[in-house]
Coordinates of N, CA and C in Angstrom, one line a residue:
M29 N 61.9 -32.4 1.8 CA 60.6 -32.5 1.3 C 60.1 -31.1 0.9
A30 N 59.7 -31.0 -0.3 CA 59.3 -29.7 -0.9 C 57.8 -29.4 -0.6
R31 N 57.6 -28.2 -0.2 CA 56.2 -27.8 0.1 C 55.5 -27.3 -1.2
K32 N 54.3 -27.7 -1.3 CA 53.5 -27.2 -2.4 C 53.0 -25.8 -2.1
K33 N 53.1 -24.9 -3.1 CA 52.5 -23.6 -2.9 C 51.1 -23.7 -3.3
R34 N 50.3 -23.2 -2.4 CA 48.8 -23.1 -2.7 C 48.5 -21.9 -3.5
R35 N 47.8 -22.1 -4.5 CA 47.3 -21.0 -5.3 C 46.1 -20.4 -4.6
R36 N 46.1 -19.1 -4.5 CA 45.0 -18.4 -3.9 C 44.1 -17.9 -5.0
E37 N 42.9 -18.4 -5.0 CA 41.9 -18.0 -6.0 C 41.2 -16.7 -5.5
P38 N 40.9 -15.9 -6.5 CA 40.2 -14.6 -6.1 C 38.8 -14.9 -5.4
D39 N 38.4 -14.1 -4.5 CA 37.2 -14.3 -3.8 C 36.0 -13.9 -4.8
S40 N 35.1 -14.8 -4.8 CA 33.9 -14.6 -5.7 C 32.7 -14.1 -5.0
G41 N 32.9 -13.3 -4.0 CA 31.8 -12.7 -3.3 C 31.2 -13.6 -2.3
S42 N 32.0 -14.5 -1.8 CA 31.5 -15.4 -0.7 C 31.3 -14.6 0.6
S43 N 30.5 -15.2 1.4 CA 30.2 -14.5 2.7 C 31.4 -14.4 3.6
S44 N 32.4 -15.2 3.3 CA 33.6 -15.1 4.2 C 34.5 -13.9 3.8
A45 N 34.1 -13.1 2.8 CA 34.9 -12.0 2.4 C 34.9 -10.9 3.5
I46 N 36.0 -10.3 3.8 CA 36.0 -9.2 4.8 C 35.8 -7.9 4.0
L47 N 34.8 -7.2 4.5 CA 34.4 -5.9 3.9 C 35.3 -4.8 4.4
S48 N 35.6 -3.9 3.6 CA 36.3 -2.7 4.0 C 35.2 -1.8 4.7
P49 N 35.7 -0.9 5.5 CA 34.7 0.0 6.2 C 33.8 0.8 5.1
A50 N 34.4 1.2 4.0 CA 33.7 1.9 3.0 C 32.6 1.0 2.4
S51 N 33.0 -0.2 2.0 CA 32.0 -1.1 1.4 C 30.9 -1.5 2.4
S52 N 31.3 -1.7 3.7 CA 30.3 -2.0 4.7 C 29.3 -0.9 4.9
C53 N 29.8 0.4 4.9 CA 29.0 1.5 5.0 C 28.0 1.6 3.8
H54 N 28.6 1.3 2.6 CA 27.7 1.3 1.4 C 26.6 0.3 1.5
M55 N 26.9 -0.9 2.0 CA 25.9 -1.9 2.2 C 24.8 -1.5 3.2
H56 N 25.3 -0.8 4.3 CA 24.3 -0.4 5.2 C 23.4 0.7 4.6
C57 N 24.0 1.6 3.8 CA 23.2 2.6 3.1 C 22.2 2.0 2.2
V58 N 22.6 1.0 1.4 CA 21.8 0.3 0.4 C 20.6 -0.4 1.2
C59 N 21.0 -1.1 2.3 CA 19.9 -1.7 3.1 C 18.9 -0.7 3.6
Y60 N 19.5 0.4 4.1 CA 18.6 1.4 4.7 C 17.7 2.0 3.6
E61 N 18.2 2.2 2.4 CA 17.4 2.8 1.3 C 16.3 1.8 0.9
E62 N 16.7 0.5 0.9 CA 15.7 -0.5 0.5 C 14.6 -0.6 1.6
L63 N 15.0 -0.6 2.8 CA 14.0 -0.6 3.9 C 13.1 0.6 3.9
D64 N 13.8 1.8 3.7 CA 13.0 3.0 3.6 C 12.0 3.0 2.5
K65 N 12.4 2.5 1.4 CA 11.5 2.4 0.2 C 10.3 1.4 0.6
E66 N 10.6 0.3 1.2 CA 9.6 -0.6 1.6 C 8.6 0.0 2.6
L67 N 9.2 0.8 3.5 CA 8.3 1.4 4.5 C 7.4 2.4 3.8
R68 N 8.0 3.2 2.9 CA 7.1 4.2 2.2 C 6.0 3.5 1.4
D69 N 6.4 2.4 0.8 CA 5.4 1.6 0.0 C 4.3 1.1 0.9
I70 N 4.6 0.6 2.1 CA 3.6 0.2 3.1 C 2.8 1.3 3.5
E71 N 3.4 2.5 3.8 CA 2.6 3.7 4.2 C 1.7 4.1 3.2
L72 N 2.1 4.1 1.9 CA 1.3 4.5 0.8 C 0.1 3.5 0.6
K73 N 0.4 2.2 0.8 CA -0.7 1.2 0.7 C -1.7 1.4 1.8
T74 N -1.2 1.7 3.0 CA -2.1 1.9 4.1 C -3.0 3.1 3.9
E75 N -2.4 4.2 3.4 CA -3.1 5.4 3.1 C -4.2 5.1 2.0
L76 N -3.7 4.4 1.0 CA -4.7 4.0 -0.1 C -5.8 3.2 0.4
D77 N -5.6 2.3 1.3 CA -6.7 1.5 1.9 C -7.6 2.4 2.7
K78 N -7.1 3.4 3.4 CA -8.0 4.3 4.1 C -8.8 5.1 3.2
V79 N -8.2 5.6 2.1 CA -9.0 6.3 1.1 C -10.1 5.5 0.4
R80 N -9.7 4.2 0.1 CA -10.7 3.3 -0.5 C -11.9 3.1 0.5
N81 N -11.6 2.9 1.8 CA -12.6 2.7 2.8 C -13.5 3.9 2.9
E82 N -12.9 5.1 2.9 CA -13.7 6.3 2.9 C -14.6 6.5 1.7
L83 N -14.0 6.1 0.5 CA -14.8 6.1 -0.7 C -16.0 5.2 -0.7
E84 N -15.8 4.0 -0.2 CA -16.9 3.0 0.0 C -17.9 3.5 0.9
E85 N -17.5 4.1 2.0 CA -18.5 4.7 2.9 C -19.3 5.8 2.3
A86 N -18.6 6.7 1.5 CA -19.3 7.8 0.8 C -20.3 7.2 -0.2
E87 N -19.9 6.1 -0.9 CA -20.8 5.5 -1.9 C -22.0 4.9 -1.2
D88 N -21.8 4.3 0.0 CA -22.9 3.8 0.7 C -23.8 4.9 1.2
D89 N -23.2 6.0 1.7 CA -24.0 7.1 2.1 C -24.8 7.7 0.9
Y90 N -24.2 7.8 -0.2 CA -24.8 8.3 -1.4 C -26.0 7.4 -1.8
Q91 N -25.8 6.1 -1.8 CA -26.8 5.2 -2.2 C -28.0 5.3 -1.2
G92 N -27.7 5.4 0.1 CA -28.7 5.5 1.2 C -29.5 6.8 0.9
T93 N -28.8 7.9 0.7 CA -29.5 9.2 0.4 C -30.4 9.1 -0.8
K94 N -29.9 8.4 -1.8 CA -30.6 8.2 -3.1 C -31.9 7.4 -2.9
N95 N -31.7 6.4 -2.1 CA -32.9 5.5 -1.7 C -33.9 6.3 -0.9
E96 N -33.5 7.1 0.0 CA -34.4 7.9 0.8 C -35.1 8.9 -0.1
L97 N -34.4 9.5 -1.0 CA -35.0 10.5 -2.0 C -36.1 9.8 -2.8
E98 N -35.8 8.6 -3.3 CA -36.8 7.8 -4.1 C -38.0 7.5 -3.3
E99 N -37.8 7.2 -2.0 CA -39.0 6.9 -1.1 C -39.8 8.2 -0.9
A100 N -39.1 9.3 -0.7 CA -39.8 10.5 -0.4 C -40.6 10.9 -1.7
K101 N -40.0 10.7 -2.8 CA -40.6 11.0 -4.1 C -41.9 10.2 -4.3
S102 N -41.8 8.9 -4.0 CA -42.9 8.0 -4.1 C -44.0 8.5 -3.2
E103 N -43.7 8.8 -1.9 CA -44.7 9.3 -1.0 C -45.3 10.6 -1.4
L104 N -44.5 11.5 -2.0 CA -45.1 12.7 -2.5 C -46.1 12.4 -3.7
E105 N -45.7 11.5 -4.6 CA -46.6 11.2 -5.7 C -47.9 10.6 -5.2
E106 N -47.8 9.7 -4.2 CA -49.0 9.1 -3.6 C -49.9 10.2 -3.0
A107 N -49.3 11.1 -2.2 CA -50.0 12.2 -1.6 C -50.7 13.1 -2.6
Q108 N -50.0 13.4 -3.7 CA -50.5 14.2 -4.8 C -51.7 13.5 -5.5
S109 N -51.5 12.1 -5.6 CA -52.6 11.3 -6.3 C -53.8 11.3 -5.4
K110 N -53.6 11.2 -4.1 CA -54.8 11.2 -3.2 C -55.4 12.6 -3.2
N111 N -54.6 13.6 -3.2 CA -55.1 15.0 -3.2 C -55.9 15.3 -4.5
D112 N -55.4 14.8 -5.6 CA -56.1 15.0 -6.9 C -57.5 14.3 -6.9
K113 N -57.6 13.1 -6.2 CA -58.8 12.3 -6.2 C -59.8 13.0 -5.2
A114 N -59.3 13.7 -4.3 CA -60.2 14.3 -3.3 C -60.9 15.6 -3.8

């Protein structure tokens, strides 16, 4: 009985492929670089959010100060008007 020879097809990148130590190391480096980039992006977004919050607070403070100044100006005009009438 003759045995059939099985043809071996080249591996097309399936998960069953065995990685050499060099390619395994390369994959770890690539994964690390991707994770590092994602972490930096997250840190930058967090910092940007903090700066935006500080800006909003500063704008609120500015608006509050502006409103107080308008009130003080109105009070001064009222006082001057009363003084002129007197």
